[in-house]
Coordinates of C-alpha atoms and ligand atoms in Angstrom, one line a residue:
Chain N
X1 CA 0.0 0.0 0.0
X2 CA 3.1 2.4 0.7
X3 CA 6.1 3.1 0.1
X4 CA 8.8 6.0 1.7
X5 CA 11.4 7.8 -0.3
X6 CA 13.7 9.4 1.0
X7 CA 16.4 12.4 -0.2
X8 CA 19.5 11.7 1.9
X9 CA 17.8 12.5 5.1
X10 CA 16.1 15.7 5.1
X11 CA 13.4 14.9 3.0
X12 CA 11.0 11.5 3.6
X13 CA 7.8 11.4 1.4
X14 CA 5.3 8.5 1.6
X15 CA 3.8 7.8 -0.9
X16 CA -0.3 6.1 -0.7
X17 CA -1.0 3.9 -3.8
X18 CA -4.0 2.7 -5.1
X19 CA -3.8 -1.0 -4.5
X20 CA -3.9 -2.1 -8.5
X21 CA -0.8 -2.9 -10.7
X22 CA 1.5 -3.5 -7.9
X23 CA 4.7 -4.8 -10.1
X24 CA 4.3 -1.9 -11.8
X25 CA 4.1 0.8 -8.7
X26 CA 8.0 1.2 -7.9
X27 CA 9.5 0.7 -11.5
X28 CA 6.8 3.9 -12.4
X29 CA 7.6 5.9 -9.7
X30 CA 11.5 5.0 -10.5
X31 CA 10.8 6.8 -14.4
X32 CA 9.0 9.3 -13.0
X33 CA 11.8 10.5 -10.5
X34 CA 14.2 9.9 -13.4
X35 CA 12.5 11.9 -16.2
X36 CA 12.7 15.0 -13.4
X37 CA 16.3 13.9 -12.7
X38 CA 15.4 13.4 -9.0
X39 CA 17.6 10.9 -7.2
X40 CA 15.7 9.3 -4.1
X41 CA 15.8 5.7 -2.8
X42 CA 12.7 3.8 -1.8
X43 CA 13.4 2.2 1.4
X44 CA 11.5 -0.7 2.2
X45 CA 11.4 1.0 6.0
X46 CA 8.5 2.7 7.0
X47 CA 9.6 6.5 8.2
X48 CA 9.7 7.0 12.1
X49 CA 10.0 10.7 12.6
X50 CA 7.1 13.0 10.6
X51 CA 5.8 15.7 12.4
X52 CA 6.4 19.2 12.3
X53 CA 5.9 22.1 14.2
X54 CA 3.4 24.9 12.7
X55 CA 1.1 28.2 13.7
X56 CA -0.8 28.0 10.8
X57 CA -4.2 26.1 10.8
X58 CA -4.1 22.4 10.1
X59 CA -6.7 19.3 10.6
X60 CA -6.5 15.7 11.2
X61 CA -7.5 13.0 8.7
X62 CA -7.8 9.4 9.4
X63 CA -7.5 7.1 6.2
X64 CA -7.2 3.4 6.7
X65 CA -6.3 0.8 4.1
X66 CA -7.7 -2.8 4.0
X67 CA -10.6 -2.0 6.9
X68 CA -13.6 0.5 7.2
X69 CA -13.2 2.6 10.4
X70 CA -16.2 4.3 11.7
X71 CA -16.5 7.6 12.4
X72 CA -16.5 7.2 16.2
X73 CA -13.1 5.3 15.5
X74 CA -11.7 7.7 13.6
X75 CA -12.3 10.5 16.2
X76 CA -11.0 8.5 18.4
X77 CA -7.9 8.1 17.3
X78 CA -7.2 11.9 16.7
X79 CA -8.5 12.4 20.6
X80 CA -6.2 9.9 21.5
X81 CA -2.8 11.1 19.7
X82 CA -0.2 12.4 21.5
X83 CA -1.0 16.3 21.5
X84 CA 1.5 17.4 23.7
X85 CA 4.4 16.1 21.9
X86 CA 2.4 17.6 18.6
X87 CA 2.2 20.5 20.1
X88 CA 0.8 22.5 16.9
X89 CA 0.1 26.0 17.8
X90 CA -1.9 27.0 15.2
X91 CA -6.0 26.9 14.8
X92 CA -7.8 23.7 13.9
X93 CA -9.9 24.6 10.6
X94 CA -11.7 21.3 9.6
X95 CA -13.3 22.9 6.3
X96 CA -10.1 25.3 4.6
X97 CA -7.2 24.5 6.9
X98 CA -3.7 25.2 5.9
X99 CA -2.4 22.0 6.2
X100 CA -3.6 18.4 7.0
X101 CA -2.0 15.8 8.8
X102 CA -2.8 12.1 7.9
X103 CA -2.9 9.2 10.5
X104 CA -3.0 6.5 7.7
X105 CA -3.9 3.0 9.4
X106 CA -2.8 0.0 7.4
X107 CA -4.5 -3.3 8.2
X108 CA -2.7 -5.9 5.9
X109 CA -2.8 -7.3 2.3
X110 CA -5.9 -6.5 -0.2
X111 CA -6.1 -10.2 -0.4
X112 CA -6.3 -11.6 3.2
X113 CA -8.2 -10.9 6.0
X114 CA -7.6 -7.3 8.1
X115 CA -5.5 -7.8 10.7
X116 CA -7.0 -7.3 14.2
X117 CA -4.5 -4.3 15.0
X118 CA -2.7 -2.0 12.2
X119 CA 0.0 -3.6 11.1
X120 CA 1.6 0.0 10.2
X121 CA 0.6 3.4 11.6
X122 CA 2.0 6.4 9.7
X123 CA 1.7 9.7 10.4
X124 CA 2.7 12.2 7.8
X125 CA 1.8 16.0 6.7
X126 CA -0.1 16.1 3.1
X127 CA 1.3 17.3 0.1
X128 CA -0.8 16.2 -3.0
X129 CA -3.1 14.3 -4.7
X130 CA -2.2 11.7 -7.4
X131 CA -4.1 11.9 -10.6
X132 CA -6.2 8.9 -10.4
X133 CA -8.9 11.0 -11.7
X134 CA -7.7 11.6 -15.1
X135 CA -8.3 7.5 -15.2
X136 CA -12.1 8.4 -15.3
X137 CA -11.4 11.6 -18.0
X138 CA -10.2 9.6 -20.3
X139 CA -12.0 6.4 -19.6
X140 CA -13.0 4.1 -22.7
X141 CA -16.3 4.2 -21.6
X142 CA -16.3 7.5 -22.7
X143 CA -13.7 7.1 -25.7
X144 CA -14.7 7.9 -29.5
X145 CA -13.7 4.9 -30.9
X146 CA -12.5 1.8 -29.3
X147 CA -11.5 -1.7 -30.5
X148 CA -11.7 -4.9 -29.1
X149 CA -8.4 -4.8 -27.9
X150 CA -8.5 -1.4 -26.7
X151 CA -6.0 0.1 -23.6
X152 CA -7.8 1.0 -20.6
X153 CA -6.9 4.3 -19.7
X154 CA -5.1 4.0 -16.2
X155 CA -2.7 1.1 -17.9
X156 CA -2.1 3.5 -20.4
X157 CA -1.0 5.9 -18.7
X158 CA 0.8 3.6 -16.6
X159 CA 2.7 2.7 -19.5
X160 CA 3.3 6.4 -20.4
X161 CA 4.7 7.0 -17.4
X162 CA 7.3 4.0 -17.5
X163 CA 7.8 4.7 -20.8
X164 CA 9.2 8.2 -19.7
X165 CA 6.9 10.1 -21.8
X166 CA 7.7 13.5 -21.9
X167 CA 6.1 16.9 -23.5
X168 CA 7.2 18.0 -26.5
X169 CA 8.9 14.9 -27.5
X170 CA 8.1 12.5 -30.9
X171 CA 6.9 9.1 -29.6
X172 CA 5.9 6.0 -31.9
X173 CA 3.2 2.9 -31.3
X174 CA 4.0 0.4 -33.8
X175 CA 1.0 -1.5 -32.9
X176 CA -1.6 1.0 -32.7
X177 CA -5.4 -0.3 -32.4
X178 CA -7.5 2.5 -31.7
X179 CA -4.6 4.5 -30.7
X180 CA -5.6 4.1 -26.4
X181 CA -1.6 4.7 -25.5
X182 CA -1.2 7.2 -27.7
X183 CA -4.2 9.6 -26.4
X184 CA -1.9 9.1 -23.1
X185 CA 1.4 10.1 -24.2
X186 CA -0.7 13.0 -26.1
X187 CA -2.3 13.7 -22.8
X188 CA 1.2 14.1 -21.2
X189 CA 2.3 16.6 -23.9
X190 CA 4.3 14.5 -26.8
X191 CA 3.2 14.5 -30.3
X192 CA 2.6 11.1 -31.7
X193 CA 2.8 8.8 -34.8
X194 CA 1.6 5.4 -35.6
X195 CA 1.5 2.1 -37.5
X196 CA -1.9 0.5 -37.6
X197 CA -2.5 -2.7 -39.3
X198 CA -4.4 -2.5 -42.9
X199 CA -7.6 -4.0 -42.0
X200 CA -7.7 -1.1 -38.9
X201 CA -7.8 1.3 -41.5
X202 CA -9.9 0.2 -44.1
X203 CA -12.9 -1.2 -41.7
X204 CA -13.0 2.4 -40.2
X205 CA -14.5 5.6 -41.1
X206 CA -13.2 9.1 -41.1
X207 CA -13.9 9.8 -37.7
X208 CA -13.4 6.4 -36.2
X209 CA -10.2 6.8 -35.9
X210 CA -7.0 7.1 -33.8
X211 CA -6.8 11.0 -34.7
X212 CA -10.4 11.7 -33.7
X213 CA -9.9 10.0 -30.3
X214 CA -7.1 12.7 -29.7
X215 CA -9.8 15.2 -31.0
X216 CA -12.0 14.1 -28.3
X217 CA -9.9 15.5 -25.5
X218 CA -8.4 18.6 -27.4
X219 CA -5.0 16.8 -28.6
X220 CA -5.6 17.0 -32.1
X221 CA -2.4 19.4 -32.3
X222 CA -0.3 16.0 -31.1
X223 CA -1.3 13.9 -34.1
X224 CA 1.6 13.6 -36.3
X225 CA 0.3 10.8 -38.8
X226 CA -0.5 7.4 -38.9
X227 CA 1.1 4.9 -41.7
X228 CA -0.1 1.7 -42.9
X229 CA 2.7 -0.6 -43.3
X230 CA 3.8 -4.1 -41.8
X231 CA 5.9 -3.8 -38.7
X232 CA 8.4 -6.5 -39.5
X233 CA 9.7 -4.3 -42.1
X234 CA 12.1 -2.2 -40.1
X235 CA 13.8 -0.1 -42.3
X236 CA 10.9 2.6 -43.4
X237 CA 12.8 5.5 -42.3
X238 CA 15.7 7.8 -42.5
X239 CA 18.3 6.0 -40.3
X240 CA 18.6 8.1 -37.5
X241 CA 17.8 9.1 -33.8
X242 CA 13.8 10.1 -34.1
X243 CA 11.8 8.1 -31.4
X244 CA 12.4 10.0 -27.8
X245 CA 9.9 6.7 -26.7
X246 CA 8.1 3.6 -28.4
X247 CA 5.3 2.3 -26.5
X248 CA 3.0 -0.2 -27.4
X249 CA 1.2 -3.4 -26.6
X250 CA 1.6 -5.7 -29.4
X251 CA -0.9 -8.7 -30.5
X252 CA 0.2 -11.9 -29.2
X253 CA -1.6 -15.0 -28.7
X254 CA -5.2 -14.7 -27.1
X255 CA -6.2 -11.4 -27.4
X256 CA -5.2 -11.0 -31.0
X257 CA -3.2 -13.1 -33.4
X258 CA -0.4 -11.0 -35.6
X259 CA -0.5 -11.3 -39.4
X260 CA 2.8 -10.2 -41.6
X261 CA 3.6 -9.9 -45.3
X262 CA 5.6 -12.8 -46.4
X263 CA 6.5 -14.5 -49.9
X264 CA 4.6 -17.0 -51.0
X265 CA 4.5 -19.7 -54.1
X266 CA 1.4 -18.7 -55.1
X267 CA 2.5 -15.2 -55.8
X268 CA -0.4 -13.3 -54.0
X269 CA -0.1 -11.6 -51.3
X270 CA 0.3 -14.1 -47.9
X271 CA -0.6 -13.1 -44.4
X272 CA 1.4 -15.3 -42.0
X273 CA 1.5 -16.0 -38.7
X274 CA 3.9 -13.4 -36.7
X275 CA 5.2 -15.0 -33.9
X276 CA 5.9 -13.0 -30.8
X277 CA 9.4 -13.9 -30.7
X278 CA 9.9 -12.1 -34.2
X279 CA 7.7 -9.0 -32.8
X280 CA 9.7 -8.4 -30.2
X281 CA 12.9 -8.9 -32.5
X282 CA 11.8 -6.5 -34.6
X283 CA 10.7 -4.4 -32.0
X284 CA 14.2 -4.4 -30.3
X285 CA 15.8 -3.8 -34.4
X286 CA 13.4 -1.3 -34.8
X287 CA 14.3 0.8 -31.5
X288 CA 17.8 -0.2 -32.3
X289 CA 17.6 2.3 -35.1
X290 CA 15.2 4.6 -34.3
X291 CA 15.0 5.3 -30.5
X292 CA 16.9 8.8 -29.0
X293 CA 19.9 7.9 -26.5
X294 CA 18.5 7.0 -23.6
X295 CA 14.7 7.0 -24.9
X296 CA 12.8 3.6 -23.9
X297 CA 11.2 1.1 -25.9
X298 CA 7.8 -0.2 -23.7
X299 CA 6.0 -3.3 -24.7
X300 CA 3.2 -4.9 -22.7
X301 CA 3.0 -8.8 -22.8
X302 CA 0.0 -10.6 -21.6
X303 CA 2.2 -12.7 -19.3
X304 CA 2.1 -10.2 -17.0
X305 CA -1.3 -8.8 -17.3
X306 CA -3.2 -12.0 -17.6
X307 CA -5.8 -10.3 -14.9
X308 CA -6.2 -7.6 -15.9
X309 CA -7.0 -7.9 -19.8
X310 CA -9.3 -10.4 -18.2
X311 CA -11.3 -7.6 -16.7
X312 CA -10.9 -5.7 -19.6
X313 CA -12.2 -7.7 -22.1
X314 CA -15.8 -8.8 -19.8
X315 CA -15.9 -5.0 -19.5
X316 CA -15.8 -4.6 -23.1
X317 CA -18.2 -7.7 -24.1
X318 CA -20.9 -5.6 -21.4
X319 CA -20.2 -2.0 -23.1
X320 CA -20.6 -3.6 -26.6
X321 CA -23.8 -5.8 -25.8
X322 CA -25.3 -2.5 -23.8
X323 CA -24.4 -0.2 -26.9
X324 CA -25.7 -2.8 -29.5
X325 CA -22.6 -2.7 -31.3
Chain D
X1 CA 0.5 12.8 -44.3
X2 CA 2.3 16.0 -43.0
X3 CA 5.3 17.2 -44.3
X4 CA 7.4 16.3 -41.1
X5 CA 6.6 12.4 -41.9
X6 CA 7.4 12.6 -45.4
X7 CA 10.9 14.0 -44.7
X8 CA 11.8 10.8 -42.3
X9 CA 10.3 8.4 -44.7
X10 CA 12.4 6.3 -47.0
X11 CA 11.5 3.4 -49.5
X12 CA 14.4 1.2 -48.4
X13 CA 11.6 -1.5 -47.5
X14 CA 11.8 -2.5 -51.4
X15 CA 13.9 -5.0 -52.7
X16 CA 17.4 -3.5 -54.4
X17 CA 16.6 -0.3 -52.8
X18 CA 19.5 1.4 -51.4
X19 CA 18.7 5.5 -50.3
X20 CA 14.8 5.2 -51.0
X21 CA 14.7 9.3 -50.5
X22 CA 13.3 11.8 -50.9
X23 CA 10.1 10.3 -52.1
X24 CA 8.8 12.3 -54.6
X25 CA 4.8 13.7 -53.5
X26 CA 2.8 14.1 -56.2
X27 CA -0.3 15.5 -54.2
X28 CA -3.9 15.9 -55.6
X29 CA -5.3 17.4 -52.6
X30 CA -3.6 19.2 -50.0
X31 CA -4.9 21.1 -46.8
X32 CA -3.6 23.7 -44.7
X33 CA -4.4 23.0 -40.9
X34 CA -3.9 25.3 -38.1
X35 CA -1.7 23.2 -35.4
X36 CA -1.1 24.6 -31.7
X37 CA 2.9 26.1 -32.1
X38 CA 5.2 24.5 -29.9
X39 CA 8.6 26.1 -30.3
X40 CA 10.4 23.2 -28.2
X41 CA 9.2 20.6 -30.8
X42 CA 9.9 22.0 -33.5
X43 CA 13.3 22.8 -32.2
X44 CA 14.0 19.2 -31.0
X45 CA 13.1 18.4 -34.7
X46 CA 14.9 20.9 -36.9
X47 CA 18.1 18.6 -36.4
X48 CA 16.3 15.7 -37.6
X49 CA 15.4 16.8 -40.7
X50 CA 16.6 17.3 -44.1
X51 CA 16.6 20.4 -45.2
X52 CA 16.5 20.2 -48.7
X53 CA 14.1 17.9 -49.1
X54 CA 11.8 19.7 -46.6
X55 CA 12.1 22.7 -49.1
X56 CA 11.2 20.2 -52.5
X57 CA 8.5 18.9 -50.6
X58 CA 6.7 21.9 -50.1
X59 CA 7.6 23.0 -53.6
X60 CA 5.9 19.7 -54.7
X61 CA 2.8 20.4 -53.1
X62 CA 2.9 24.1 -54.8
X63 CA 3.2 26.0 -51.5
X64 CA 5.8 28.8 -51.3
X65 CA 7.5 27.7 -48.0
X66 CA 9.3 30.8 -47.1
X67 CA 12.1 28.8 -45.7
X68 CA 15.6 30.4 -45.6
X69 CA 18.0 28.1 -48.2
X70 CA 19.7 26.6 -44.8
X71 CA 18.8 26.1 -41.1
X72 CA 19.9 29.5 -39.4
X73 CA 22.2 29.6 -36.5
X74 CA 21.0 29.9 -33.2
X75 CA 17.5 27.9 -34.5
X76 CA 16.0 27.4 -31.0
X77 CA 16.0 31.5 -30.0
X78 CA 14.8 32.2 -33.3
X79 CA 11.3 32.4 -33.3
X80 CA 10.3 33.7 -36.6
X81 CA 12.3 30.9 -38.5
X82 CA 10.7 28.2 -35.8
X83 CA 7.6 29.4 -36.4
X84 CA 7.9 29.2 -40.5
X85 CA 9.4 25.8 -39.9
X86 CA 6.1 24.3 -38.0
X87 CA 3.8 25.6 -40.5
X88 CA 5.6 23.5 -43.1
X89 CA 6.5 20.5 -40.9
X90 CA 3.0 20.3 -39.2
X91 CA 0.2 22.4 -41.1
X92 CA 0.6 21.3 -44.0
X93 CA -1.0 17.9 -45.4
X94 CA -1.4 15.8 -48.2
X95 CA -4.5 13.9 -48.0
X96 CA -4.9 12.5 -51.7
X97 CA -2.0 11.7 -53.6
X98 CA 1.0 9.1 -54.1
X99 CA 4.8 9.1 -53.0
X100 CA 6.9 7.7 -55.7
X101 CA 10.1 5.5 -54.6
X102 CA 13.2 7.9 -56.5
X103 CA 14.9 4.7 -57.2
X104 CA 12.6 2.4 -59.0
X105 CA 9.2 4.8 -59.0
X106 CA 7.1 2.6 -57.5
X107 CA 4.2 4.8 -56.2
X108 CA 2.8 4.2 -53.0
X109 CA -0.6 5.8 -52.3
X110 CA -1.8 8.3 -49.7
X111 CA -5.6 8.0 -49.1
X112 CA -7.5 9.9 -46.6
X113 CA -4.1 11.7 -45.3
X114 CA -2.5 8.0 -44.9
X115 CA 0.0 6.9 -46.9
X116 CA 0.1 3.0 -47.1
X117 CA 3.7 1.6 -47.8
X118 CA 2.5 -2.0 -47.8
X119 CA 4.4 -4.2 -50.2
X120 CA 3.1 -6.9 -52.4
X121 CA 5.0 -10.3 -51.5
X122 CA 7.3 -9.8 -55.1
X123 CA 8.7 -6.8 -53.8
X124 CA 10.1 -7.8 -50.3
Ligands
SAM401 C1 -3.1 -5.6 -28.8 S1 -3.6 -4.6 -30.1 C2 -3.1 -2.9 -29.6 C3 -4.3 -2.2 -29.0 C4 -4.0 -0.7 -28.8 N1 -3.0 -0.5 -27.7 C5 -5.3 0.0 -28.4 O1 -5.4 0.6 -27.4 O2 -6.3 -0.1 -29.2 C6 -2.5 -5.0 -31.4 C7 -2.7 -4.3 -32.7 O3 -1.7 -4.6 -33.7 C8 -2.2 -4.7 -35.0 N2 -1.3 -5.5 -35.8 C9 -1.3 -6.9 -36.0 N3 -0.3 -7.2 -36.8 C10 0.3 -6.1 -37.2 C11 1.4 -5.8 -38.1 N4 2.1 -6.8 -38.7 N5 1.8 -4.6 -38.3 C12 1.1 -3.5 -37.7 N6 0.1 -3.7 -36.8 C13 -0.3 -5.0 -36.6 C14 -3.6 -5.3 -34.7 O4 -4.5 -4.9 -35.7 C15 -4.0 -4.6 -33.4 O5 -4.7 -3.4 -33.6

């Protein structure tokens, strides 16, 4: 549920997660303190000493994790910390105050029981919000066009985020869909370009597209173009730094088999089977040539995410049966 | 297809080609689009780009571009000069048209503003 970083030791910042996509939680918040050059290690030691002295008005919050407390608990457990030793000197303001001071109880594991007593108590002086909002702004419930394979929004961003997305930089999905990682990086600020199969193209209409879903939130002016080419050939552009990040989630097994151009004896055209190994072959060629130094190449593979799609796709069978799609 | 795209794209994917650029744009509809300015992009991408061919392209689609003959010095202060080079990187687009290959003129179509550089299976 949390974890501390800490800046040599003048600065300790706890950090509350949402409890979803746990492997991902302290490789993103690594990116994210590297794109902003911030060096910090994430102790696995909870911090001991948080409270500071201040005139200005502050409240109390109670927030536990893995167990409702009532309201009468919660009270309780503000009458009952140590106020001397606080000794804040300013005026308690429970609607505007100044500051606020969290008393976060954490009862355990999502997955088992809650424990009996708080297996961690923190105490620690807000700071901000994440953005877990912006998950419902640009939820696909809500999104122009989606496919059957379609991002949800908070992976997406997830994947942004690892993926070091930055404003103002050029970043590339080789296996675009309906585009769902791209509105993300679009959404952080970078401008973005994309390969989408043929039959993505052809089946859809003018504005069921990648470039109208970055319409929809006021991105259009990050739409570089979209290409329709086969991603095993590598070698469709100048050879040369131009990616500053490719992200992307390629097809693979069950959610959606890969087709590629190959020669054939029949001499028509022959879709074959691409095999993962050769995507992410010429996925690694293809950053190889084309990624900025130290720009990332992030690919998603179900192995990890087996859960999740799971949920994803008996989301997506209700929103089309609802929709009559 | 905007101009920025056509100046990184290449027709090496062909068989026997060696440079595969510029790709010549013959364009049979073109559109001028207002895109937000942001001078750090453009900047990040001036290096990236060939200048010449920049230049031909927007000749080719029979829009004066009003670029100096070379990048200027000092590119990322000068506004002016950034501000002419997004309009012809970002603003303009082709949407009908074909982009032919310089070495063996195989024309690839753009449809819809997407140009589609699928190969048949004799060509790869
Ligand atoms: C897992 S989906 C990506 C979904 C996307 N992230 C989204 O949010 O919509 C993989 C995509 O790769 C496309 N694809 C399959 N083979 C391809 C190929 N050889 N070249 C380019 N795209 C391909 C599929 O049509 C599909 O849209």
């Amino acid at each position: 549920m949390a974890a501390s970083i800490g800046k040599s030791c003048t600065r300790t910042i706890l950090v509350h997660f949402a409890h979803e996509h746990t492997d991902f939680r302290i490789p993103e918040l690594q990116s994210i303190l590297g794109l902003f050059h911030i060096e910090a290690t994430v102790p696995k030691e909870c911090l001991k000493e948080a409270h500071i002295k201040c005139k200005e008005s502050f409240k109390y919050q109670v927030t536990s994790f893995n167990k409702k407390l009532n309201k009468e608990r919660k009270l309780q457990i503000i009458e009952d910390l140590p106020h001397e030793t606080l000794a804040f000197e300013g005026p308690v303001d429970l609607k505007n105050p100044q500051h606020e001071y969290h008393i976060i109880e954490d009862y355990g594991s999502l997955l088992g029981q809650p424990t009996e007593a708080p297996q961690q108590v923190y105490f620690a002086k807000w700071i901000a919000d994440g953005q877990r909002e912006k998950i419902n702004e640009f939820h696909l419930q809500k999104r122009h066009f989606i496919a059957n394979t379609s991002m949800d929004a908070g992976l997406s961003m997830v994947m942004s985020n690892l993926g070091q997305v930055q404003s103002g930089t050029l970043i590339f999905d080789p296996f675009v869909g309906s585009g769902s990682l791209l509105v993300s990086a679009a959404a952080q600020g970078a401008f973005v370009m994309a390969r989408p199969s043929r039959a993505n193209v052809k089946q859809r209409s003018d504005d069921e597209s990648v470039r109208a879903n970055l319409r929809q939130y006021g991105l259009e002016s990050h739409y570089i173009d979209i290409l329709v080419a086969d991603s095993s050939r590598v070698n469709m552009w100048r050879e040369q730094p131009l990616f500053h990040s490719i992200i992307t989630d390629p097809p693979y097994g069950i959610r959606e088999g890969a087709k590629r151009i190959e020669k054939s004896e029949k001499h028509i055209a022959q879709r074959t089977e691409y095999h993962l190994s050769d995507i992410f072959m010429d996925l690694l060629n293809f950053a190889a040539r084309y990624l900025t130094l130290n720009g990332r190449l992030e690919g998603m593979s179900d192995a990890e995410l087996h859960v999740d799609h799971f949920q994803e796709s008996t989301f997506r069978d209700m929103y089309f049966k609802e929709s009559n799609l | 297809m905007k101009l920025l795209t056509h100046n990184m794209l290449t027709s090496n994917i062909i068989k026997g080609v060696s440079k595969g650029f510029p790709l010549k744009i013959v364009a049979s509809k073109v559109e001028e689009k207002e895109v937000d300015f942001v001078p750090e992009f453009t900047a990040r991408m001036i290096p990236k780009i060939d200048w010449p061919a920049l230049r031909q392209a927007a000749a080719d689609l029979g829009k004066p571009d009003n670029l100096p003959e070379n990048v200027v010095e000092k590119y990322e202060e000068n506004e002016e000069f950034l501000k002419k080079t997004h309009h012809v990187l970002m603003e303009l687009e082709v949407l009908e048209g074909e982009l032919i290959c310089p070495e063996t003129g195989r024309k690839f179509p753009v449809s819809n503003g997407i140009p589609n550089m699928l190969l048949r299976e004799d060509e790869v």
